[in-house]
Structure formats: C-alpha cells, structure tokens
Amino acid sequence: MECSSIKHPFIFLFFCLVFLSPLVCSQLYYNFYDTTCPSLTRIVRSNVLSAMANETRIAASLLRLHFHDCFVNGCDGSVLLDDTSTLKGEKNARPNQNSIRGFEVIDKIKSALEVACPSTVSCADILALAAREAVNFSRGPFWSVPLGRRDGTTASESEANNLPSPFES
Ligand SMILES: *[C@@H]1O[C@H](CO)[C@@H](O)[C@H](O)[C@H]1NC(C)=O
Ligand SMILES: *[C@@H]1O[C@H](CO)[C@@H](O)[C@H](O)[C@H]1NC(C)=O
C-alpha cells in the first residue's frame, strides 16, 4: 500500500495502527494539525514576528536552530533537550555552545500552543515552522512544511560535533 495514495490522515492512521509497522506510520502531512490545532500557523507567525520586531537577527537564529536540529538524526527536536544525569544533550556540542539561540522563542510558541491545543503539536514541528516563518518574514523563499514529526527522547552530542563548520569549502 502506497502511503501517499491515502489522502486522509485519520483513515491512514487507523490503517497504520491496525495493520502496518510503526515505520510506515511516521508519514508527514501538510494538514496534520488542521483539525486538532487550527491556530498553529497564526500562533507561530505572531510569535516569530514579535521576536523579529525585538531583534531582526533572531530570524537567522531560528533557521540555524532548525538546521542544527535536523542535521543530527533528523528533525526530531533533539537540539532542545537539556543535559540530564542520564542524557548528554546537543546544546553544549562545539558548533552549538554559546552560539545556538532562539530557545526562548520556541518555548514561547510551545506555551501558547499548550493553551490553544494542549499536548498536540510537537516541538520538532514548531522548530520547522518557526524557521519557515522567519525566512518568510525576512523576504526569503516560502516553502510548505509537511507536519507530524515526533519529538525524539534522545540526543547526540558527538553527532552534533560533526555539524559542518563555517570554514567548509
Ligand atoms: C529581545 O532581544 C534581546 C537580544 O537582543 C533579548 O535579550 C531579549 O530577551 C529579547 N526580548 C524579547 C521580549 O524577546
Ligand atoms: C510569505 O509567504 C506568503 C505565502 O504564504 C507570501 O504571500 C508572502 O509574500 C510571503 N512573504 C514574504 C515576505 O515573502
């Protein structure tokens, strides 16, 4: 069965949960939150806009945050995880330490979304949308973001250390 042949996410999810492997189920959809969190785009846009009104540079920071998240084992929000006694996060990897920023903006969006639609939108999707809006508001290109990413529960400092340096050819 072709995932892309099924247009309705809920029907797909049903098939997916009942018959198929979890691997097949991690399909992304442009309309993933259309019914569960219709205010998603508006909330992301207004928060990114006010962060940029405060400081234009935050637009670049949000794009970089998304890239640094995705480069390490995919776009799973792992860059947001703090160190704990059992987990070494990515925030203190060499390419990130004292340079990665924008966490407050993501936290603010997440808090607003927890009021509007609790326990619905993943942090990985927030990172992806915030980067898109930051670029859009900076008069960069616009791209459609398929949604439904799941947040990772692990991080990899060693892989974050492999992020390309600004001195690559
Ligand atoms: C505004 O930007 C500054 C950095 O230039 C930052 O320290 C501050 O937290 C930001 N304030 C808000 C409300 O986003
Ligand atoms: C942002 O994207 C929208 C399409 O949704 C487009 O109409 C608008 O012109 C874009 N804004 C900028 C500043 O590029």
mmCIF file with all atom_site columns, C-alpha atoms and ligand atoms in Angstrom:
data_model
loop_
_atom_site.group_PDB
_atom_site.id
_atom_site.type_symbol
_atom_site.label_atom_id
_atom_site.label_alt_id
_atom_site.label_comp_id
_atom_site.label_asym_id
_atom_site.label_entity_id
_atom_site.label_seq_id
_atom_site.pdbx_PDB_ins_code
_atom_site.Cartn_x
_atom_site.Cartn_y
_atom_site.Cartn_z
_atom_site.occupancy
_atom_site.B_iso_or_equiv
_atom_site.pdbx_formal_charge
_atom_site.auth_seq_id
_atom_site.auth_comp_id
_atom_site.auth_asym_id
_atom_site.auth_atom_id
_atom_site.pdbx_PDB_model_num
ATOM   1   C CA . MET A 1 1   ? 0.000  0.000  0.000  1.00 0.00 ? 1   MET A CA 1
ATOM   2   C CA . GLU A 1 2   ? 1.320  3.396  -1.007 1.00 0.00 ? 2   GLU A CA 1
ATOM   3   C CA . CYS A 1 3   ? 1.235  5.858  1.874  1.00 0.00 ? 3   CYS A CA 1
ATOM   4   C CA . SER A 1 4   ? 0.887  8.756  -0.498 1.00 0.00 ? 4   SER A CA 1
ATOM   5   C CA . SER A 1 5   ? -2.193 7.194  -2.071 1.00 0.00 ? 5   SER A CA 1
ATOM   6   C CA . ILE A 1 6   ? -4.148 7.722  1.128  1.00 0.00 ? 6   ILE A CA 1
ATOM   7   C CA . LYS A 1 7   ? -5.346 11.274 1.334  1.00 0.00 ? 7   LYS A CA 1
ATOM   8   C CA . HIS A 1 8   ? -6.993 11.357 4.714  1.00 0.00 ? 8   HIS A CA 1
ATOM   9   C CA . PRO A 1 9   ? -4.588 11.249 7.661  1.00 0.00 ? 9   PRO A CA 1
ATOM   10  C CA . PHE A 1 10  ? -7.056 9.750  10.122 1.00 0.00 ? 10  PHE A CA 1
ATOM   11  C CA . ILE A 1 11  ? -8.044 6.902  7.854  1.00 0.00 ? 11  ILE A CA 1
ATOM   12  C CA . PHE A 1 12  ? -4.383 6.359  7.198  1.00 0.00 ? 12  PHE A CA 1
ATOM   13  C CA . LEU A 1 13  ? -3.594 6.449  10.895 1.00 0.00 ? 13  LEU A CA 1
ATOM   14  C CA . PHE A 1 14  ? -6.256 3.844  11.513 1.00 0.00 ? 14  PHE A CA 1
ATOM   15  C CA . PHE A 1 15  ? -4.818 1.503  8.885  1.00 0.00 ? 15  PHE A CA 1
ATOM   16  C CA . CYS A 1 16  ? -1.429 2.274  10.137 1.00 0.00 ? 16  CYS A CA 1
ATOM   17  C CA . LEU A 1 17  ? -2.146 1.442  13.773 1.00 0.00 ? 17  LEU A CA 1
ATOM   18  C CA . VAL A 1 18  ? -4.137 -1.647 12.963 1.00 0.00 ? 18  VAL A CA 1
ATOM   19  C CA . PHE A 1 19  ? -2.195 -3.236 10.137 1.00 0.00 ? 19  PHE A CA 1
ATOM   20  C CA . LEU A 1 20  ? 1.146  -1.682 9.449  1.00 0.00 ? 20  LEU A CA 1
ATOM   21  C CA . SER A 1 21  ? 4.506  -1.222 11.084 1.00 0.00 ? 21  SER A CA 1
ATOM   22  C CA . PRO A 1 22  ? 5.312  1.943  13.046 1.00 0.00 ? 22  PRO A CA 1
ATOM   23  C CA . LEU A 1 23  ? 7.917  2.789  10.414 1.00 0.00 ? 23  LEU A CA 1
ATOM   24  C CA . VAL A 1 24  ? 5.236  3.259  7.779  1.00 0.00 ? 24  VAL A CA 1
ATOM   25  C CA . CYS A 1 25  ? 3.176  5.290  10.217 1.00 0.00 ? 25  CYS A CA 1
ATOM   26  C CA . SER A 1 26  ? 5.609  8.124  10.537 1.00 0.00 ? 26  SER A CA 1
ATOM   27  C CA . GLN A 1 27  ? 4.204  9.785  7.436  1.00 0.00 ? 27  GLN A CA 1
ATOM   28  C CA . LEU A 1 28  ? 4.017  13.584 7.368  1.00 0.00 ? 28  LEU A CA 1
ATOM   29  C CA . TYR A 1 29  ? 1.022  15.618 6.164  1.00 0.00 ? 29  TYR A CA 1
ATOM   30  C CA . TYR A 1 30  ? 0.585  19.287 5.293  1.00 0.00 ? 30  TYR A CA 1
ATOM   31  C CA . ASN A 1 31  ? -2.793 19.213 7.034  1.00 0.00 ? 31  ASN A CA 1
ATOM   32  C CA . PHE A 1 32  ? -1.674 17.169 10.059 1.00 0.00 ? 32  PHE A CA 1
ATOM   33  C CA . TYR A 1 33  ? -2.963 19.724 12.622 1.00 0.00 ? 33  TYR A CA 1
ATOM   34  C CA . ASP A 1 34  ? -5.791 21.265 10.589 1.00 0.00 ? 34  ASP A CA 1
ATOM   35  C CA . THR A 1 35  ? -8.497 19.889 12.873 1.00 0.00 ? 35  THR A CA 1
ATOM   36  C CA . THR A 1 36  ? -6.501 19.392 16.084 1.00 0.00 ? 36  THR A CA 1
ATOM   37  C CA . CYS A 1 37  ? -4.790 22.799 16.141 1.00 0.00 ? 37  CYS A CA 1
ATOM   38  C CA . PRO A 1 38  ? -6.187 25.215 13.557 1.00 0.00 ? 38  PRO A CA 1
ATOM   39  C CA . SER A 1 39  ? -4.494 28.214 15.205 1.00 0.00 ? 39  SER A CA 1
ATOM   40  C CA . LEU A 1 40  ? -1.000 26.709 14.810 1.00 0.00 ? 40  LEU A CA 1
ATOM   41  C CA . THR A 1 41  ? 0.227  28.849 11.920 1.00 0.00 ? 41  THR A CA 1
ATOM   42  C CA . ARG A 1 42  ? -1.221 32.046 13.372 1.00 0.00 ? 42  ARG A CA 1
ATOM   43  C CA . ILE A 1 43  ? 0.454  31.439 16.742 1.00 0.00 ? 43  ILE A CA 1
ATOM   44  C CA . VAL A 1 44  ? 3.834  30.617 15.201 1.00 0.00 ? 44  VAL A CA 1
ATOM   45  C CA . ARG A 1 45  ? 3.665  33.615 12.870 1.00 0.00 ? 45  ARG A CA 1
ATOM   46  C CA . SER A 1 46  ? 2.720  36.149 15.536 1.00 0.00 ? 46  SER A CA 1
ATOM   47  C CA . ASN A 1 47  ? 5.449  34.970 17.916 1.00 0.00 ? 47  ASN A CA 1
ATOM   48  C CA . VAL A 1 48  ? 8.138  34.944 15.233 1.00 0.00 ? 48  VAL A CA 1
ATOM   49  C CA . LEU A 1 49  ? 7.028  38.396 14.089 1.00 0.00 ? 49  LEU A CA 1
ATOM   50  C CA . SER A 1 50  ? 7.225  39.888 17.583 1.00 0.00 ? 50  SER A CA 1
ATOM   51  C CA . ALA A 1 51  ? 10.602 38.250 18.222 1.00 0.00 ? 51  ALA A CA 1
ATOM   52  C CA . MET A 1 52  ? 11.849 39.811 14.969 1.00 0.00 ? 52  MET A CA 1
ATOM   53  C CA . ALA A 1 53  ? 10.392 43.188 15.901 1.00 0.00 ? 53  ALA A CA 1
ATOM   54  C CA . ASN A 1 54  ? 12.527 42.973 19.056 1.00 0.00 ? 54  ASN A CA 1
ATOM   55  C CA . GLU A 1 55  ? 15.636 41.756 17.239 1.00 0.00 ? 55  GLU A CA 1
ATOM   56  C CA . THR A 1 56  ? 15.930 41.091 13.476 1.00 0.00 ? 56  THR A CA 1
ATOM   57  C CA . ARG A 1 57  ? 18.840 38.696 13.953 1.00 0.00 ? 57  ARG A CA 1
ATOM   58  C CA . ILE A 1 58  ? 16.532 36.160 15.600 1.00 0.00 ? 58  ILE A CA 1
ATOM   59  C CA . ALA A 1 59  ? 15.272 35.162 12.120 1.00 0.00 ? 59  ALA A CA 1
ATOM   60  C CA . ALA A 1 60  ? 18.674 33.763 11.184 1.00 0.00 ? 60  ALA A CA 1
ATOM   61  C CA . SER A 1 61  ? 18.994 32.181 14.617 1.00 0.00 ? 61  SER A CA 1
ATOM   62  C CA . LEU A 1 62  ? 15.695 30.300 14.194 1.00 0.00 ? 62  LEU A CA 1
ATOM   63  C CA . LEU A 1 63  ? 16.710 28.982 10.777 1.00 0.00 ? 63  LEU A CA 1
ATOM   64  C CA . ARG A 1 64  ? 20.048 27.835 12.185 1.00 0.00 ? 64  ARG A CA 1
ATOM   65  C CA . LEU A 1 65  ? 18.318 26.188 15.161 1.00 0.00 ? 65  LEU A CA 1
ATOM   66  C CA . HIS A 1 66  ? 16.158 24.134 12.776 1.00 0.00 ? 66  HIS A CA 1
ATOM   67  C CA . PHE A 1 67  ? 19.198 23.164 10.692 1.00 0.00 ? 67  PHE A CA 1
ATOM   68  C CA . HIS A 1 68  ? 21.205 22.161 13.755 1.00 0.00 ? 68  HIS A CA 1
ATOM   69  C CA . ASP A 1 69  ? 18.245 20.088 14.919 1.00 0.00 ? 69  ASP A CA 1
ATOM   70  C CA . CYS A 1 70  ? 17.763 18.322 11.578 1.00 0.00 ? 70  CYS A CA 1
ATOM   71  C CA . PHE A 1 71  ? 21.432 17.643 10.904 1.00 0.00 ? 71  PHE A CA 1
ATOM   72  C CA . VAL A 1 72  ? 21.673 15.381 13.945 1.00 0.00 ? 72  VAL A CA 1
ATOM   73  C CA . ASN A 1 73  ? 19.495 12.301 13.377 1.00 0.00 ? 73  ASN A CA 1
ATOM   74  C CA . GLY A 1 74  ? 16.713 14.171 11.610 1.00 0.00 ? 74  GLY A CA 1
ATOM   75  C CA . CYS A 1 75  ? 14.279 16.898 12.625 1.00 0.00 ? 75  CYS A CA 1
ATOM   76  C CA . ASP A 1 76  ? 13.282 15.483 15.992 1.00 0.00 ? 76  ASP A CA 1
ATOM   77  C CA . GLY A 1 77  ? 13.641 18.441 18.356 1.00 0.00 ? 77  GLY A CA 1
ATOM   78  C CA . SER A 1 78  ? 16.725 16.848 19.923 1.00 0.00 ? 78  SER A CA 1
ATOM   79  C CA . VAL A 1 79  ? 18.577 20.170 19.892 1.00 0.00 ? 79  VAL A CA 1
ATOM   80  C CA . LEU A 1 80  ? 16.127 21.441 22.521 1.00 0.00 ? 80  LEU A CA 1
ATOM   81  C CA . LEU A 1 81  ? 16.979 18.810 25.126 1.00 0.00 ? 81  LEU A CA 1
ATOM   82  C CA . ASP A 1 82  ? 18.967 19.921 28.157 1.00 0.00 ? 82  ASP A CA 1
ATOM   83  C CA . ASP A 1 83  ? 21.637 17.751 29.736 1.00 0.00 ? 83  ASP A CA 1
ATOM   84  C CA . THR A 1 84  ? 20.371 15.477 32.491 1.00 0.00 ? 84  THR A CA 1
ATOM   85  C CA . SER A 1 85  ? 22.127 12.870 34.624 1.00 0.00 ? 85  SER A CA 1
ATOM   86  C CA . THR A 1 86  ? 21.306 10.227 32.017 1.00 0.00 ? 86  THR A CA 1
ATOM   87  C CA . LEU A 1 87  ? 21.355 12.282 28.804 1.00 0.00 ? 87  LEU A CA 1
ATOM   88  C CA . LYS A 1 88  ? 24.049 14.372 27.192 1.00 0.00 ? 88  LYS A CA 1
ATOM   89  C CA . GLY A 1 89  ? 22.283 16.927 25.036 1.00 0.00 ? 89  GLY A CA 1
ATOM   90  C CA . GLU A 1 90  ? 23.458 18.758 21.916 1.00 0.00 ? 90  GLU A CA 1
ATOM   91  C CA . LYS A 1 91  ? 23.407 22.295 23.317 1.00 0.00 ? 91  LYS A CA 1
ATOM   92  C CA . ASN A 1 92  ? 26.991 22.066 24.529 1.00 0.00 ? 92  ASN A CA 1
ATOM   93  C CA . ALA A 1 93  ? 28.446 20.450 21.406 1.00 0.00 ? 93  ALA A CA 1
ATOM   94  C CA . ARG A 1 94  ? 31.211 22.626 19.928 1.00 0.00 ? 94  ARG A CA 1
ATOM   95  C CA . PRO A 1 95  ? 29.162 24.026 16.996 1.00 0.00 ? 95  PRO A CA 1
ATOM   96  C CA . ASN A 1 96  ? 26.302 24.880 19.353 1.00 0.00 ? 96  ASN A CA 1
ATOM   97  C CA . GLN A 1 97  ? 27.888 26.048 22.589 1.00 0.00 ? 97  GLN A CA 1
ATOM   98  C CA . ASN A 1 98  ? 27.415 29.778 23.204 1.00 0.00 ? 98  ASN A CA 1
ATOM   99  C CA . SER A 1 99  ? 26.158 30.274 19.663 1.00 0.00 ? 99  SER A CA 1
ATOM   100 C CA . ILE A 1 100 ? 22.895 28.441 19.218 1.00 0.00 ? 100 ILE A CA 1
ATOM   101 C CA . ARG A 1 101 ? 19.967 30.654 20.176 1.00 0.00 ? 101 ARG A CA 1
ATOM   102 C CA . GLY A 1 102 ? 16.247 31.233 19.846 1.00 0.00 ? 102 GLY A CA 1
ATOM   103 C CA . PHE A 1 103 ? 15.165 28.738 22.517 1.00 0.00 ? 103 PHE A CA 1
ATOM   104 C CA . GLU A 1 104 ? 13.018 31.382 24.266 1.00 0.00 ? 104 GLU A CA 1
ATOM   105 C CA . VAL A 1 105 ? 11.030 31.940 21.070 1.00 0.00 ? 105 VAL A CA 1
ATOM   106 C CA . ILE A 1 106 ? 10.363 28.211 20.692 1.00 0.00 ? 106 ILE A CA 1
ATOM   107 C CA . ASP A 1 107 ? 9.404  27.986 24.391 1.00 0.00 ? 107 ASP A CA 1
ATOM   108 C CA . LYS A 1 108 ? 7.006  30.910 23.994 1.00 0.00 ? 108 LYS A CA 1
ATOM   109 C CA . ILE A 1 109 ? 5.347  29.328 20.959 1.00 0.00 ? 109 ILE A CA 1
ATOM   110 C CA . LYS A 1 110 ? 5.088  25.996 22.778 1.00 0.00 ? 110 LYS A CA 1
ATOM   111 C CA . SER A 1 111 ? 3.466  27.670 25.821 1.00 0.00 ? 111 SER A CA 1
ATOM   112 C CA . ALA A 1 112 ? 0.923  29.459 23.626 1.00 0.00 ? 112 ALA A CA 1
ATOM   113 C CA . LEU A 1 113 ? 0.149  26.221 21.815 1.00 0.00 ? 113 LEU A CA 1
ATOM   114 C CA . GLU A 1 114 ? -0.297 24.336 25.085 1.00 0.00 ? 114 GLU A CA 1
ATOM   115 C CA . VAL A 1 115 ? -3.077 26.831 25.897 1.00 0.00 ? 115 VAL A CA 1
ATOM   116 C CA . ALA A 1 116 ? -4.676 26.705 22.440 1.00 0.00 ? 116 ALA A CA 1
ATOM   117 C CA . CYS A 1 117 ? -4.327 22.968 21.790 1.00 0.00 ? 117 CYS A CA 1
ATOM   118 C CA . PRO A 1 118 ? -2.719 21.072 24.671 1.00 0.00 ? 118 PRO A CA 1
ATOM   119 C CA . SER A 1 119 ? -0.375 18.123 24.054 1.00 0.00 ? 119 SER A CA 1
ATOM   120 C CA . THR A 1 120 ? -0.832 18.298 20.305 1.00 0.00 ? 120 THR A CA 1
ATOM   121 C CA . VAL A 1 121 ? 1.981  19.998 18.397 1.00 0.00 ? 121 VAL A CA 1
ATOM   122 C CA . SER A 1 122 ? 5.487  18.552 18.580 1.00 0.00 ? 122 SER A CA 1
ATOM   123 C CA . CYS A 1 123 ? 8.489  20.770 19.324 1.00 0.00 ? 123 CYS A CA 1
ATOM   124 C CA . ALA A 1 124 ? 10.143 19.438 16.167 1.00 0.00 ? 124 ALA A CA 1
ATOM   125 C CA . ASP A 1 125 ? 7.243  20.787 14.099 1.00 0.00 ? 125 ASP A CA 1
ATOM   126 C CA . ILE A 1 126 ? 7.440  24.128 15.930 1.00 0.00 ? 126 ILE A CA 1
ATOM   127 C CA . LEU A 1 127 ? 11.134 24.412 15.004 1.00 0.00 ? 127 LEU A CA 1
ATOM   128 C CA . ALA A 1 128 ? 10.352 23.630 11.359 1.00 0.00 ? 128 ALA A CA 1
ATOM   129 C CA . LEU A 1 129 ? 7.516  26.168 11.191 1.00 0.00 ? 129 LEU A CA 1
ATOM   130 C CA . ALA A 1 130 ? 9.358  28.904 13.092 1.00 0.00 ? 130 ALA A CA 1
ATOM   131 C CA . ALA A 1 131 ? 12.282 28.631 10.645 1.00 0.00 ? 131 ALA A CA 1
ATOM   132 C CA . ARG A 1 132 ? 9.914  28.837 7.677  1.00 0.00 ? 132 ARG A CA 1
ATOM   133 C CA . GLU A 1 133 ? 8.129  31.903 9.062  1.00 0.00 ? 133 GLU A CA 1
ATOM   134 C CA . ALA A 1 134 ? 11.407 33.615 9.990  1.00 0.00 ? 134 ALA A CA 1
ATOM   135 C CA . VAL A 1 135 ? 12.619 33.214 6.402  1.00 0.00 ? 135 VAL A CA 1
ATOM   136 C CA . ASN A 1 136 ? 9.238  34.276 5.025  1.00 0.00 ? 136 ASN A CA 1
ATOM   137 C CA . PHE A 1 137 ? 9.213  37.445 7.165  1.00 0.00 ? 137 PHE A CA 1
ATOM   138 C CA . SER A 1 138 ? 12.789 38.140 6.004  1.00 0.00 ? 138 SER A CA 1
ATOM   139 C CA . ARG A 1 139 ? 11.526 38.159 2.397  1.00 0.00 ? 139 ARG A CA 1
ATOM   140 C CA . GLY A 1 140 ? 13.197 34.854 1.697  1.00 0.00 ? 140 GLY A CA 1
ATOM   141 C CA . PRO A 1 141 ? 11.508 31.979 -0.112 1.00 0.00 ? 141 PRO A CA 1
ATOM   142 C CA . PHE A 1 142 ? 8.381  30.317 1.226  1.00 0.00 ? 142 PHE A CA 1
ATOM   143 C CA . TRP A 1 143 ? 8.042  26.546 1.422  1.00 0.00 ? 143 TRP A CA 1
ATOM   144 C CA . SER A 1 144 ? 5.252  24.247 2.537  1.00 0.00 ? 144 SER A CA 1
ATOM   145 C CA . VAL A 1 145 ? 6.089  22.249 5.649  1.00 0.00 ? 145 VAL A CA 1
ATOM   146 C CA . PRO A 1 146 ? 4.681  18.733 5.969  1.00 0.00 ? 146 PRO A CA 1
ATOM   147 C CA . LEU A 1 147 ? 3.872  18.121 9.645  1.00 0.00 ? 147 LEU A CA 1
ATOM   148 C CA . GLY A 1 148 ? 3.518  15.311 12.147 1.00 0.00 ? 148 GLY A CA 1
ATOM   149 C CA . ARG A 1 149 ? 7.114  14.940 13.329 1.00 0.00 ? 149 ARG A CA 1
ATOM   150 C CA . ARG A 1 150 ? 7.535  13.164 16.649 1.00 0.00 ? 150 ARG A CA 1
ATOM   151 C CA . ASP A 1 151 ? 9.865  14.579 19.257 1.00 0.00 ? 151 ASP A CA 1
ATOM   152 C CA . GLY A 1 152 ? 12.915 12.492 19.970 1.00 0.00 ? 152 GLY A CA 1
ATOM   153 C CA . THR A 1 153 ? 13.735 11.466 23.512 1.00 0.00 ? 153 THR A CA 1
ATOM   154 C CA . THR A 1 154 ? 17.441 11.109 22.822 1.00 0.00 ? 154 THR A CA 1
ATOM   155 C CA . ALA A 1 155 ? 20.163 13.434 21.611 1.00 0.00 ? 155 ALA A CA 1
ATOM   156 C CA . SER A 1 156 ? 23.707 13.012 20.324 1.00 0.00 ? 156 SER A CA 1
ATOM   157 C CA . GLU A 1 157 ? 26.425 15.410 21.358 1.00 0.00 ? 157 GLU A CA 1
ATOM   158 C CA . SER A 1 158 ? 29.009 13.519 19.288 1.00 0.00 ? 158 SER A CA 1
ATOM   159 C CA . GLU A 1 159 ? 26.953 13.803 16.092 1.00 0.00 ? 159 GLU A CA 1
ATOM   160 C CA . ALA A 1 160 ? 26.298 17.469 16.824 1.00 0.00 ? 160 ALA A CA 1
ATOM   161 C CA . ASN A 1 161 ? 30.079 17.878 16.901 1.00 0.00 ? 161 ASN A CA 1
ATOM   162 C CA . ASN A 1 162 ? 30.042 16.777 13.242 1.00 0.00 ? 162 ASN A CA 1
ATOM   163 C CA . LEU A 1 163 ? 27.948 19.739 12.086 1.00 0.00 ? 163 LEU A CA 1
ATOM   164 C CA . PRO A 1 164 ? 29.634 21.429 9.115  1.00 0.00 ? 164 PRO A CA 1
ATOM   165 C CA . SER A 1 165 ? 31.884 24.281 10.173 1.00 0.00 ? 165 SER A CA 1
ATOM   166 C CA . PRO A 1 166 ? 31.644 27.805 8.709  1.00 0.00 ? 166 PRO A CA 1
ATOM   167 C CA . PHE A 1 167 ? 35.028 27.124 7.074  1.00 0.00 ? 167 PHE A CA 1
ATOM   168 C CA . GLU A 1 168 ? 33.872 24.288 4.793  1.00 0.00 ? 168 GLU A CA 1
ATOM   169 C CA . SER A 1 169 ? 34.534 24.817 1.095  1.00 0.00 ? 169 SER A CA 1
HETATM 170 C C1 . LIG B 2 .   ? 14.895 40.979 22.710 1.00 0.00 ? 1   LIG B C1 1
HETATM 171 O O1 . LIG B 2 .   ? 16.177 40.722 22.174 1.00 0.00 ? 1   LIG B O1 1
HETATM 172 C C2 . LIG B 2 .   ? 17.216 40.657 23.117 1.00 0.00 ? 1   LIG B C2 1
HETATM 173 C C3 . LIG B 2 .   ? 18.509 40.413 22.369 1.00 0.00 ? 1   LIG B C3 1
HETATM 174 O O2 . LIG B 2 .   ? 18.788 41.463 21.501 1.00 0.00 ? 1   LIG B O2 1
HETATM 175 C C4 . LIG B 2 .   ? 16.955 39.528 24.082 1.00 0.00 ? 1   LIG B C4 1
HETATM 176 O O3 . LIG B 2 .   ? 17.965 39.508 25.080 1.00 0.00 ? 1   LIG B O3 1
HETATM 177 C C5 . LIG B 2 .   ? 15.604 39.732 24.746 1.00 0.00 ? 1   LIG B C5 1
HETATM 178 O O4 . LIG B 2 .   ? 15.319 38.604 25.548 1.00 0.00 ? 1   LIG B O4 1
HETATM 179 C C6 . LIG B 2 .   ? 14.518 39.875 23.690 1.00 0.00 ? 1   LIG B C6 1
HETATM 180 N N1 . LIG B 2 .   ? 13.262 40.200 24.336 1.00 0.00 ? 1   LIG B N1 1
HETATM 181 C C7 . LIG B 2 .   ? 12.126 39.634 23.967 1.00 0.00 ? 1   LIG B C7 1
HETATM 182 C C8 . LIG B 2 .   ? 10.916 40.042 24.716 1.00 0.00 ? 1   LIG B C8 1
HETATM 183 O O5 . LIG B 2 .   ? 12.076 38.802 23.080 1.00 0.00 ? 1   LIG B O5 1
HETATM 184 C C1 . LIG B 2 .   ? 5.208  34.800 2.817  1.00 0.00 ? 2   LIG B C1 1
HETATM 185 O O1 . LIG B 2 .   ? 4.544  33.767 2.176  1.00 0.00 ? 2   LIG B O1 1
HETATM 186 C C2 . LIG B 2 .   ? 3.317  34.104 1.598  1.00 0.00 ? 2   LIG B C2 1
HETATM 187 C C3 . LIG B 2 .   ? 2.708  32.859 1.047  1.00 0.00 ? 2   LIG B C3 1
HETATM 188 O O2 . LIG B 2 .   ? 2.036  32.190 2.052  1.00 0.00 ? 2   LIG B O2 1
HETATM 189 C C4 . LIG B 2 .   ? 3.514  35.128 0.530  1.00 0.00 ? 2   LIG B C4 1
HETATM 190 O O3 . LIG B 2 .   ? 2.275  35.529 0.003  1.00 0.00 ? 2   LIG B O3 1
HETATM 191 C C5 . LIG B 2 .   ? 4.226  36.305 1.124  1.00 0.00 ? 2   LIG B C5 1
HETATM 192 O O4 . LIG B 2 .   ? 4.512  37.201 0.106  1.00 0.00 ? 2   LIG B O4 1
HETATM 193 C C6 . LIG B 2 .   ? 5.482  35.862 1.806  1.00 0.00 ? 2   LIG B C6 1
HETATM 194 N N1 . LIG B 2 .   ? 6.102  36.960 2.461  1.00 0.00 ? 2   LIG B N1 1
HETATM 195 C C7 . LIG B 2 .   ? 7.298  37.327 2.136  1.00 0.00 ? 2   LIG B C7 1
HETATM 196 C C8 . LIG B 2 .   ? 7.815  38.474 2.903  1.00 0.00 ? 2   LIG B C8 1
HETATM 197 O O5 . LIG B 2 .   ? 7.953  36.748 1.281  1.00 0.00 ? 2   LIG B O5 1
#
